[in-house]
Coordinates of C-alpha atoms (C1' of nucleotides) in Angstrom, one line a residue:
Chain A
M1 CA -67.3 -18.7 52.8
S2 CA -68.6 -16.1 55.3
S3 CA -72.3 -15.8 55.7
L4 CA -74.4 -12.8 56.5
S5 CA -75.2 -14.1 59.9
D6 CA -71.9 -13.0 61.5
A7 CA -71.7 -9.7 59.7
G8 CA -71.7 -6.8 62.0
N9 CA -70.8 -8.6 65.2
M10 CA -69.7 -6.2 67.8
E11 CA -67.4 -8.9 69.1
L12 CA -64.9 -9.5 66.4
D13 CA -64.5 -13.0 65.1
A14 CA -61.8 -15.2 66.6
Q15 CA -58.5 -14.4 65.1
P16 CA -58.3 -16.0 61.7
G17 CA -54.9 -17.6 62.2
A18 CA -53.1 -15.2 64.5
E19 CA -49.6 -16.7 64.1
P20 CA -47.6 -16.2 67.2
V21 CA -44.6 -17.1 65.1
P22 CA -43.1 -13.8 63.8
K23 CA -41.8 -14.7 60.3
P24 CA -38.3 -13.3 59.9
G25 CA -38.3 -11.8 56.4
A26 CA -42.0 -11.1 56.0
P27 CA -43.0 -7.5 55.5
L28 CA -45.6 -7.2 58.2
H29 CA -47.3 -4.2 56.7
G30 CA -48.3 -5.9 53.4
E31 CA -49.5 -9.0 55.2
V32 CA -51.6 -6.9 57.6
L33 CA -53.0 -4.9 54.7
T34 CA -54.1 -8.0 52.8
R35 CA -55.6 -9.6 55.8
L36 CA -57.5 -6.5 56.9
R37 CA -58.8 -5.8 53.4
D38 CA -60.1 -9.4 53.1
Y39 CA -61.6 -9.1 56.6
I40 CA -63.5 -6.0 55.6
V41 CA -64.4 -7.1 52.1
E42 CA -65.8 -10.3 53.4
G43 CA -68.2 -8.3 55.5
H44 CA -67.0 -9.2 59.0
I45 CA -67.6 -5.6 60.1
A46 CA -71.0 -4.0 59.6
D47 CA -71.6 -1.1 57.2
G48 CA -70.7 2.1 59.0
A49 CA -69.4 0.3 62.1
R50 CA -66.2 1.5 63.8
V51 CA -63.0 -0.3 62.9
P52 CA -61.5 -0.7 66.4
E53 CA -57.8 -0.3 66.3
R54 CA -57.1 -2.0 69.6
Q55 CA -59.1 -5.1 68.9
L56 CA -57.7 -5.5 65.5
C57 CA -54.2 -5.2 66.9
D58 CA -54.9 -7.9 69.4
M59 CA -56.6 -10.0 66.7
L60 CA -53.6 -9.7 64.3
G61 CA -51.0 -9.8 67.1
I62 CA -49.3 -6.5 66.0
S63 CA -48.9 -3.0 67.4
R64 CA -50.9 0.0 66.2
T65 CA -48.3 1.4 63.9
P66 CA -48.5 -1.1 61.0
L67 CA -52.3 -1.4 61.5
R68 CA -52.7 2.3 61.2
E69 CA -50.6 2.3 58.0
A70 CA -52.9 -0.4 56.6
L71 CA -56.0 1.7 57.6
K72 CA -54.6 4.7 55.7
V73 CA -54.2 2.6 52.6
L74 CA -57.7 1.1 52.9
A75 CA -59.1 4.6 53.2
A76 CA -57.3 5.6 50.1
E77 CA -58.8 2.6 48.4
G78 CA -62.2 3.7 49.5
L79 CA -63.0 0.8 51.7
I80 CA -63.2 2.8 54.9
D81 CA -63.6 6.4 55.9
L82 CA -61.2 8.0 58.3
L83 CA -62.8 10.6 60.5
P84 CA -60.3 13.0 62.2
N85 CA -59.9 12.0 65.8
R86 CA -62.9 9.8 65.5
G87 CA -61.4 6.6 64.1
A88 CA -62.1 4.6 61.0
R89 CA -65.5 3.4 59.9
V90 CA -66.4 0.9 57.2
R91 CA -67.6 2.9 54.3
S92 CA -71.3 2.3 53.8
L93 CA -72.0 2.5 50.1
T94 CA -74.9 4.6 49.1
V95 CA -76.9 3.7 46.1
K96 CA -75.1 6.4 44.2
D97 CA -71.7 4.9 45.2
I98 CA -72.8 1.5 43.9
S99 CA -74.1 3.0 40.7
D100 CA -70.9 4.9 40.2
L101 CA -68.8 1.8 40.9
C102 CA -70.8 -0.3 38.4
D103 CA -70.4 2.3 35.7
V104 CA -66.7 2.5 36.3
M105 CA -66.5 -1.3 36.2
G106 CA -68.3 -1.1 32.9
G107 CA -65.8 1.4 31.6
L108 CA -62.9 -0.8 32.6
E109 CA -64.4 -4.0 31.2
S110 CA -65.3 -2.2 28.0
L111 CA -61.6 -1.2 27.8
A112 CA -60.5 -4.7 28.7
G113 CA -62.6 -6.1 25.9
R114 CA -61.2 -3.7 23.3
L115 CA -57.6 -4.3 24.4
A116 CA -58.2 -8.1 24.6
C117 CA -59.2 -8.1 20.9
E118 CA -55.9 -6.7 20.0
R119 CA -53.8 -9.1 22.1
I120 CA -55.8 -12.3 23.0
T121 CA -54.5 -15.6 21.7
D122 CA -56.6 -18.4 20.2
E123 CA -55.7 -20.5 23.3
E124 CA -57.1 -17.9 25.6
I125 CA -60.3 -17.7 23.6
A126 CA -60.6 -21.4 23.8
Q127 CA -60.2 -21.2 27.6
I128 CA -62.9 -18.6 27.8
E129 CA -65.2 -20.6 25.6
Q130 CA -64.7 -23.6 27.9
V131 CA -65.8 -21.6 30.9
H132 CA -68.6 -20.1 28.9
Y133 CA -70.0 -23.5 28.2
E134 CA -69.6 -24.5 31.8
M135 CA -71.5 -21.4 32.7
Y136 CA -74.2 -22.3 30.3
R137 CA -74.6 -25.7 32.0
F138 CA -75.0 -23.9 35.3
Y139 CA -77.6 -21.7 33.7
L140 CA -79.5 -24.7 32.5
R141 CA -79.3 -26.2 35.9
K142 CA -80.4 -22.9 37.5
D143 CA -77.3 -23.0 39.7
L144 CA -76.9 -19.3 40.4
P145 CA -73.7 -19.5 42.5
G146 CA -72.0 -21.7 40.0
Y147 CA -73.1 -19.3 37.2
F148 CA -71.8 -16.3 39.1
H149 CA -68.4 -18.0 39.6
C150 CA -68.0 -18.8 35.9
N151 CA -69.2 -15.3 35.0
Q152 CA -66.6 -13.7 37.3
T153 CA -63.9 -16.0 35.8
I154 CA -64.8 -15.0 32.3
H155 CA -64.6 -11.3 33.0
E156 CA -61.3 -11.8 34.8
Q157 CA -60.0 -13.8 31.8
I158 CA -60.9 -10.9 29.5
V159 CA -59.1 -8.5 31.8
A160 CA -56.1 -10.7 31.9
A161 CA -56.1 -11.0 28.1
A162 CA -55.9 -7.2 27.9
R163 CA -52.3 -7.5 29.1
N164 CA -52.5 -4.3 31.0
D165 CA -51.3 -4.4 34.6
V166 CA -52.6 -1.0 35.5
L167 CA -56.0 -2.1 34.3
A168 CA -55.8 -5.4 36.1
V169 CA -54.9 -3.9 39.5
S170 CA -57.5 -1.2 39.2
Y171 CA -60.2 -3.7 38.1
A172 CA -59.4 -5.9 41.1
S173 CA -59.6 -2.9 43.4
F174 CA -63.1 -1.9 42.3
A175 CA -64.2 -5.5 42.3
S176 CA -63.3 -5.7 45.9
R177 CA -65.2 -2.6 46.8
L178 CA -68.3 -4.0 45.0
R179 CA -67.9 -7.4 46.6
R180 CA -69.2 -6.1 49.9
V181 CA -72.5 -5.3 48.2
R182 CA -73.0 -8.9 47.1
Y183 CA -73.9 -9.9 50.6
S184 CA -76.8 -7.5 50.9
A185 CA -78.1 -7.5 47.3
N186 CA -81.3 -9.4 46.6
L187 CA -80.4 -12.0 44.1
D188 CA -83.9 -12.6 42.8
K189 CA -83.9 -9.5 40.6
Q190 CA -80.8 -10.8 38.9
R191 CA -82.6 -14.0 38.0
D192 CA -85.1 -11.9 36.0
R193 CA -82.4 -10.9 33.5
W194 CA -80.5 -14.2 33.7
G195 CA -81.5 -15.2 30.2
Q196 CA -80.7 -11.8 28.8
A197 CA -77.3 -11.9 30.4
M198 CA -76.6 -15.3 28.9
R199 CA -77.5 -13.9 25.4
E200 CA -75.2 -10.9 26.0
H201 CA -72.4 -13.3 26.9
E202 CA -72.9 -15.2 23.6
L203 CA -72.6 -11.9 21.7
I204 CA -69.5 -10.9 23.7
L205 CA -67.8 -14.2 23.0
D206 CA -68.7 -14.0 19.3
A207 CA -67.3 -10.5 19.0
L208 CA -64.2 -11.7 20.8
R209 CA -63.7 -14.5 18.3
R210 CA -63.9 -11.9 15.5
R211 CA -61.6 -9.6 17.4
A212 CA -64.2 -6.9 16.9
G213 CA -62.8 -4.4 19.4
E214 CA -65.2 -1.5 19.1
E215 CA -68.2 -3.9 19.1
I216 CA -67.1 -5.8 22.2
G217 CA -66.3 -2.6 24.0
D218 CA -69.9 -1.5 23.4
L219 CA -71.3 -4.9 24.3
L220 CA -69.4 -5.0 27.6
F221 CA -70.4 -1.5 28.5
R222 CA -74.1 -2.3 27.9
H223 CA -73.7 -5.6 29.6
L224 CA -72.5 -3.9 32.8
R225 CA -75.0 -1.2 32.4
N226 CA -77.8 -3.8 32.5
K227 CA -76.2 -5.5 35.4
R228 CA -76.0 -2.2 37.2
M229 CA -79.8 -1.6 36.6
A230 CA -80.5 -5.1 38.1
V231 CA -78.3 -4.4 41.1
L232 CA -79.9 -1.0 41.7
E233 CA -83.4 -2.4 41.4
S234 CA -82.5 -5.2 43.8
L235 CA -81.1 -2.8 46.3
E236 CA -84.1 -0.5 46.2
A237 CA -86.4 -3.5 46.7
S238 CA -84.6 -4.6 49.8
D239 CA -82.7 -1.7 51.3
P240 CA -83.3 2.0 50.9
A241 CA -79.9 3.0 52.2
Chain B
M1 CA -43.7 25.5 37.5
S2 CA -40.8 23.2 38.2
S3 CA -38.2 22.7 35.6
L4 CA -36.3 19.6 34.7
S5 CA -33.1 21.2 36.0
D6 CA -33.8 20.6 39.6
A7 CA -35.2 17.1 39.2
G8 CA -33.2 14.5 40.9
N9 CA -31.2 16.7 43.2
M10 CA -29.7 14.7 46.0
E11 CA -30.2 17.8 48.1
L12 CA -33.9 18.3 48.5
D13 CA -35.3 21.7 47.8
A14 CA -35.8 24.1 50.6
Q15 CA -38.9 23.3 52.5
P16 CA -41.9 24.6 50.6
G17 CA -43.5 26.4 53.5
A18 CA -42.5 24.4 56.5
E19 CA -44.9 25.9 59.0
P20 CA -43.6 25.8 62.5
V21 CA -47.1 26.6 63.7
P22 CA -48.8 23.4 64.4
K23 CA -52.4 24.0 63.3
P24 CA -54.7 22.7 66.0
G25 CA -57.5 20.8 64.2
A26 CA -55.7 20.0 61.0
P27 CA -55.3 16.3 60.2
L28 CA -51.6 16.1 59.7
H29 CA -51.6 12.9 57.7
G30 CA -53.8 14.2 54.9
E31 CA -51.8 17.4 54.7
V32 CA -48.5 15.4 54.4
L33 CA -50.0 13.1 51.9
T34 CA -51.1 15.8 49.6
R35 CA -47.8 17.7 50.0
L36 CA -45.7 14.6 49.3
R37 CA -47.7 13.6 46.3
D38 CA -47.4 17.0 44.7
Y39 CA -43.7 17.0 45.5
I40 CA -43.2 13.7 43.7
V41 CA -45.6 14.4 40.9
E42 CA -43.9 17.7 40.2
G43 CA -40.7 15.8 39.7
H44 CA -38.6 17.0 42.6
I45 CA -37.2 13.6 43.1
A46 CA -35.6 11.8 40.1
D47 CA -37.0 8.6 38.6
G48 CA -35.9 5.6 40.6
A49 CA -34.2 7.8 43.3
R50 CA -34.7 7.0 46.9
V51 CA -37.3 8.9 48.9
P52 CA -35.3 9.8 52.0
E53 CA -37.5 9.6 55.1
R54 CA -35.3 11.6 57.4
Q55 CA -34.9 14.5 55.0
L56 CA -38.5 14.6 54.1
C57 CA -39.4 14.6 57.8
D58 CA -37.1 17.5 58.4
M59 CA -38.5 19.3 55.3
L60 CA -42.1 18.8 56.4
G61 CA -41.3 19.3 60.1
I62 CA -42.9 16.1 61.2
S63 CA -41.9 12.7 62.6
R64 CA -41.5 9.5 60.6
T65 CA -44.8 8.0 61.6
P66 CA -47.2 10.2 59.6
L67 CA -44.6 10.4 56.8
R68 CA -44.5 6.6 56.5
E69 CA -48.2 6.4 56.5
A70 CA -48.2 8.7 53.5
L71 CA -45.6 6.7 51.8
K72 CA -47.7 3.5 52.2
V73 CA -50.6 5.3 50.5
L74 CA -48.4 6.7 47.7
A75 CA -47.1 3.2 47.1
A76 CA -50.7 1.9 46.9
E77 CA -51.4 4.7 44.4
G78 CA -48.4 3.4 42.3
L79 CA -46.3 6.6 42.6
I80 CA -43.5 4.9 44.5
D81 CA -42.2 1.4 45.1
L82 CA -41.6 0.2 48.6
L83 CA -38.7 -2.3 48.8
P84 CA -38.6 -4.3 52.1
N85 CA -35.9 -2.9 54.3
R86 CA -34.6 -0.8 51.5
G87 CA -36.8 2.2 51.6
A88 CA -39.0 3.9 49.1
R89 CA -38.1 4.8 45.5
V90 CA -39.8 6.9 43.0
R91 CA -41.4 4.5 40.6
S92 CA -39.7 4.8 37.3
L93 CA -42.3 4.2 34.7
T94 CA -41.4 1.8 31.9
V95 CA -42.7 2.4 28.4
K96 CA -45.1 -0.4 29.1
D97 CA -46.3 1.3 32.2
I98 CA -46.9 4.5 30.3
S99 CA -48.6 2.7 27.6
D100 CA -50.9 0.9 30.1
L101 CA -51.7 4.1 31.9
C102 CA -52.6 5.9 28.6
D103 CA -54.9 3.1 27.7
V104 CA -56.6 3.1 31.0
M105 CA -57.0 6.9 30.8
G106 CA -58.6 6.3 27.4
G107 CA -61.0 3.8 28.9
L108 CA -61.9 6.2 31.6
E109 CA -62.3 9.2 29.3
S110 CA -64.4 7.1 27.0
L111 CA -66.6 6.2 29.9
A112 CA -66.7 9.8 31.0
G113 CA -67.9 10.9 27.6
R114 CA -70.7 8.3 27.5
L115 CA -71.9 9.2 30.9
A116 CA -71.6 12.9 30.2
C117 CA -73.9 12.5 27.2
E118 CA -76.6 11.3 29.6
R119 CA -76.2 13.9 32.2
I120 CA -74.5 17.1 30.8
T121 CA -76.5 20.3 30.8
D122 CA -76.6 22.9 28.0
E123 CA -74.7 25.3 30.2
E124 CA -71.9 22.8 30.7
I125 CA -71.6 22.3 27.0
A126 CA -71.5 26.0 26.5
Q127 CA -68.6 26.2 29.0
I128 CA -66.7 23.4 27.2
E129 CA -67.3 25.2 23.9
Q130 CA -65.9 28.3 25.4
V131 CA -62.7 26.6 26.4
H132 CA -62.6 24.8 23.1
Y133 CA -62.5 28.1 21.2
E134 CA -59.9 29.4 23.6
M135 CA -57.9 26.3 22.8
Y136 CA -58.3 26.9 19.1
R137 CA -56.9 30.4 19.5
F138 CA -53.9 28.9 21.3
Y139 CA -53.6 26.4 18.4
L140 CA -53.6 29.2 15.8
R141 CA -51.0 31.1 17.9
K142 CA -48.9 27.9 18.2
D143 CA -48.9 28.3 22.0
L144 CA -48.4 24.7 23.1
P145 CA -48.5 25.3 26.9
G146 CA -51.7 27.3 26.6
Y147 CA -53.2 24.6 24.3
F148 CA -52.3 21.9 26.8
H149 CA -53.9 23.7 29.6
C150 CA -57.2 24.2 27.7
N151 CA -57.0 20.6 26.6
Q152 CA -56.7 19.3 30.1
T153 CA -59.5 21.6 31.3
I154 CA -61.8 20.2 28.6
H155 CA -61.1 16.6 29.5
E156 CA -61.7 17.5 33.2
Q157 CA -64.9 19.2 32.3
I158 CA -66.1 16.1 30.5
V159 CA -65.2 14.0 33.5
A160 CA -67.0 16.4 35.8
A161 CA -70.1 16.2 33.6
A162 CA -70.2 12.5 34.0
R163 CA -71.3 13.0 37.6
N164 CA -69.5 10.0 38.8
D165 CA -67.3 10.6 41.9
V166 CA -65.6 7.2 41.7
L167 CA -64.6 8.0 38.1
A168 CA -63.5 11.5 39.0
V169 CA -61.2 10.3 41.8
S170 CA -59.8 7.5 39.8
Y171 CA -59.2 9.7 36.8
A172 CA -57.4 12.3 38.9
S173 CA -55.2 9.6 40.4
F174 CA -54.1 8.2 37.0
A175 CA -53.6 11.7 35.7
S176 CA -51.2 12.3 38.5
R177 CA -49.2 9.3 37.7
L178 CA -48.9 10.4 34.1
R179 CA -48.1 13.9 35.0
R180 CA -44.6 12.9 35.9
V181 CA -44.0 11.8 32.4
R182 CA -44.8 15.2 30.9
Y183 CA -41.5 16.6 32.1
S184 CA -39.4 14.1 30.2
A185 CA -41.5 13.6 27.1
N186 CA -40.3 15.2 24.0
L187 CA -43.0 17.6 22.9
D188 CA -42.1 17.9 19.3
K189 CA -43.7 14.6 18.4
Q190 CA -46.9 15.9 19.8
R191 CA -46.7 18.9 17.5
D192 CA -46.9 16.6 14.6
R193 CA -50.4 15.5 15.4
W194 CA -51.5 18.8 16.8
G195 CA -53.8 19.4 13.8
Q196 CA -55.3 16.0 14.0
A197 CA -55.9 16.4 17.7
M198 CA -57.8 19.6 17.1
R199 CA -60.0 17.9 14.5
E200 CA -60.6 15.1 16.9
H201 CA -61.7 17.6 19.5
E202 CA -64.1 19.2 17.0
L203 CA -65.7 15.8 16.5
I204 CA -65.9 15.1 20.2
L205 CA -67.6 18.4 20.9
D206 CA -70.0 17.8 18.1
A207 CA -70.9 14.4 19.4
L208 CA -71.3 15.9 22.8
R209 CA -73.8 18.4 21.5
R210 CA -75.8 15.6 19.9
R211 CA -75.5 13.6 23.1
A212 CA -74.2 10.7 21.0
G213 CA -72.9 8.6 23.8
E214 CA -71.6 5.6 22.0
E215 CA -70.0 7.8 19.3
I216 CA -68.2 10.0 21.8
G217 CA -67.0 7.0 23.7
D218 CA -65.4 5.7 20.6
L219 CA -64.0 9.1 19.6
L220 CA -62.5 9.7 23.0
F221 CA -61.0 6.2 23.1
R222 CA -59.4 6.7 19.7
H223 CA -58.3 10.2 20.7
L224 CA -56.4 8.9 23.7
R225 CA -55.1 6.0 21.7
N226 CA -53.5 8.5 19.2
K227 CA -52.2 10.6 22.0
R228 CA -50.7 7.4 23.5
M229 CA -48.9 6.6 20.2
A230 CA -47.5 10.2 20.1
V231 CA -46.3 9.9 23.7
L232 CA -44.7 6.5 23.1
E233 CA -43.0 7.7 20.0
S234 CA -41.6 10.8 21.7
L235 CA -40.3 8.6 24.5
E236 CA -38.5 6.2 22.2
A237 CA -37.0 9.1 20.4
S238 CA -35.6 10.7 23.6
D239 CA -35.4 8.1 26.3
P240 CA -35.1 4.3 25.9
A241 CA -36.0 3.6 29.5
Chain C
dG1 C1' -88.4 10.3 84.2
dG2 C1' -85.5 12.7 81.0
dA3 C1' -82.0 16.3 80.1
dT4 C1' -77.6 18.4 81.6
dG5 C1' -72.9 18.9 83.4
dC6 C1' -68.6 17.1 84.6
dA7 C1' -65.0 13.9 85.6
dA8 C1' -62.9 9.2 84.5
dT9 C1' -61.8 6.3 80.8
dT10 C1' -60.8 5.2 76.3
dT11 C1' -59.2 6.4 71.8
dT12 C1' -56.7 8.9 68.6
dG13 C1' -52.6 11.3 66.5
dC14 C1' -48.0 11.7 66.5
dA15 C1' -43.3 11.5 68.5
dT16 C1' -39.9 8.7 70.3
dT17 C1' -37.4 4.5 71.1
dC18 C1' -35.6 0.0 70.0
dA19 C1' -34.1 -4.1 67.4
dT20 C1' -32.6 -5.4 62.6
dT21 C1' -31.1 -4.8 58.4
dT22 C1' -28.6 -2.4 55.1
dT23 C1' -25.2 0.7 53.5
dT24 C1' -20.8 3.0 54.0
dC25 C1' -16.2 3.4 55.2
dC26 C1' -11.6 1.8 55.7
dG27 C1' -7.9 -1.1 56.1
dA28 C1' -5.9 -5.7 54.8
dT29 C1' -4.9 -8.8 51.2
dC30 C1' -3.8 -10.4 46.6
Chain D
dG1 C1' -4.5 -0.8 42.0
dA2 C1' -8.5 -3.5 42.7
dT3 C1' -11.0 -6.6 45.7
dC4 C1' -12.5 -8.6 49.8
dG5 C1' -13.8 -8.4 54.9
dG6 C1' -15.7 -6.4 58.7
dA7 C1' -16.8 -2.8 61.9
dA8 C1' -19.2 1.7 62.2
dA9 C1' -22.9 4.5 60.8
dA10 C1' -27.3 5.1 58.9
dA11 C1' -31.8 3.6 57.6
dT12 C1' -35.8 0.8 58.1
dG13 C1' -39.8 -1.7 60.5
dA14 C1' -42.3 -2.0 64.3
dA15 C1' -43.4 -1.1 69.4
dT16 C1' -44.1 2.0 73.0
dG17 C1' -45.0 6.5 75.2
dC18 C1' -47.5 10.7 75.7
dA19 C1' -50.5 14.7 75.0
dA20 C1' -54.9 16.0 73.1
dA21 C1' -59.4 14.8 71.8
dA22 C1' -63.6 12.1 72.1
dT23 C1' -66.5 8.9 74.4
dT24 C1' -68.5 7.0 78.5
dG25 C1' -70.5 6.8 83.1
dC26 C1' -72.7 8.9 86.6
dA27 C1' -74.5 12.2 89.5
dT28 C1' -77.2 16.3 89.5
dC29 C1' -80.9 19.3 88.1
dC30 C1' -85.3 20.5 86.0

DNA sequence: GGATGCAATTTTGCATTCATTTTTCCGATC
DNA sequence: GATCGGAAAAATGAATGCAAAATTGCATCC
């Protein structure tokens, strides 16, 4: 897991597995895209910093053409900005951007919950319950990272249960964009509403068991809205960007 | 407006304004991307047909590099499929794809409605009311195209009133993907629920006036769900793809 | 000492080129 | 007549080349 300490190095990290072996049937572009997206999402380049084509080419062991194709896609995804004749920069999210992203995540999760109620199986609910109880144990132990991981898993399980590929892809994309924020957000503010979040999860799970679509949609929307408030408060406490 | 008749021509249409004058400061890539997206969304290339790089290059008067960059972006947007070594094809939407897309649009519009209730001004509501009454006149006159146009405008106004750029961009992208379907969907089925749709719009507008966020979210979700059913029925009636 | 102007270097955007892969075409075979 | 095989043609994926723009470095001037 990458720490904050290496974020924003002017010198790029050593190539994370620059394979000198050119795989025969591998579509280079897709590989580069995934690798570059992870590299940026994980925070190896500082907010607003230039994305140096040459260095990345060397790092990945490819020419500029496929790299530039990947950059265009990442720009379309909203991860970077492309300034004409002035290169690519990692998009620095404003508070408004983060707020907007959280709201959209809320809308998508709300939708996922509604759809999941129509399509989820008992087995899937059992799996979610299992993770839920695991999460509860982390809560009791005050293990925030463990809790976060379970929390994320549950939300992903709900999205998966919605059986909507368009939603799943879109959700993953927005989640990526928000993942960058994690590294700078102050986590203490999130502790304050930890108990509340647990209670909300109880309600969500209960509504899911009853397949109460409208109710779960509303619960998830509010749940994300509350999380958004916590994230925004934590940002304003630490970073006025 | 492009008709169905020219959709899927093997011969591509004459270049829509292939300017031989290379503008100095214009970022070619963005221009190409927009042009190509419109070209595909408008249905100039048949479902599942190849997107011929060479011909498009000639048509747009550019080399393959910027074109291929645009293709990668369009593939990321879900408009085309990129098959390794076998070129790009216009993504033919399955019924499931269309269903998924409609549901996601419903989720986003539901979200837009909720957020709009928090942020919309009286002036914006007045503007929506104006378009609403115009739409009602089209309804009375049985003018389906006019009705559709007003309908689309109202939904866009609600999205705009949500003051969420991420939502707006995402909404526009999904709307593009669905726009291709319009050209093949049988419209008669939509006539059947025309009256119902009008009544739903009355309720939505009323909830918006009262800033009843939760209610409008639910109304919009159901509204899009009903539209989805109509679209799916019309597809199965005309095209089993 | 700091601001300004200008040339050298770097970077960007796009075109072109090259190696592979795929498709097409055409004759041989059954 | 249909099918298979293989060479020719075309298309694709990626690298390289080149002109224009931006950045840098440095000397000059105030």
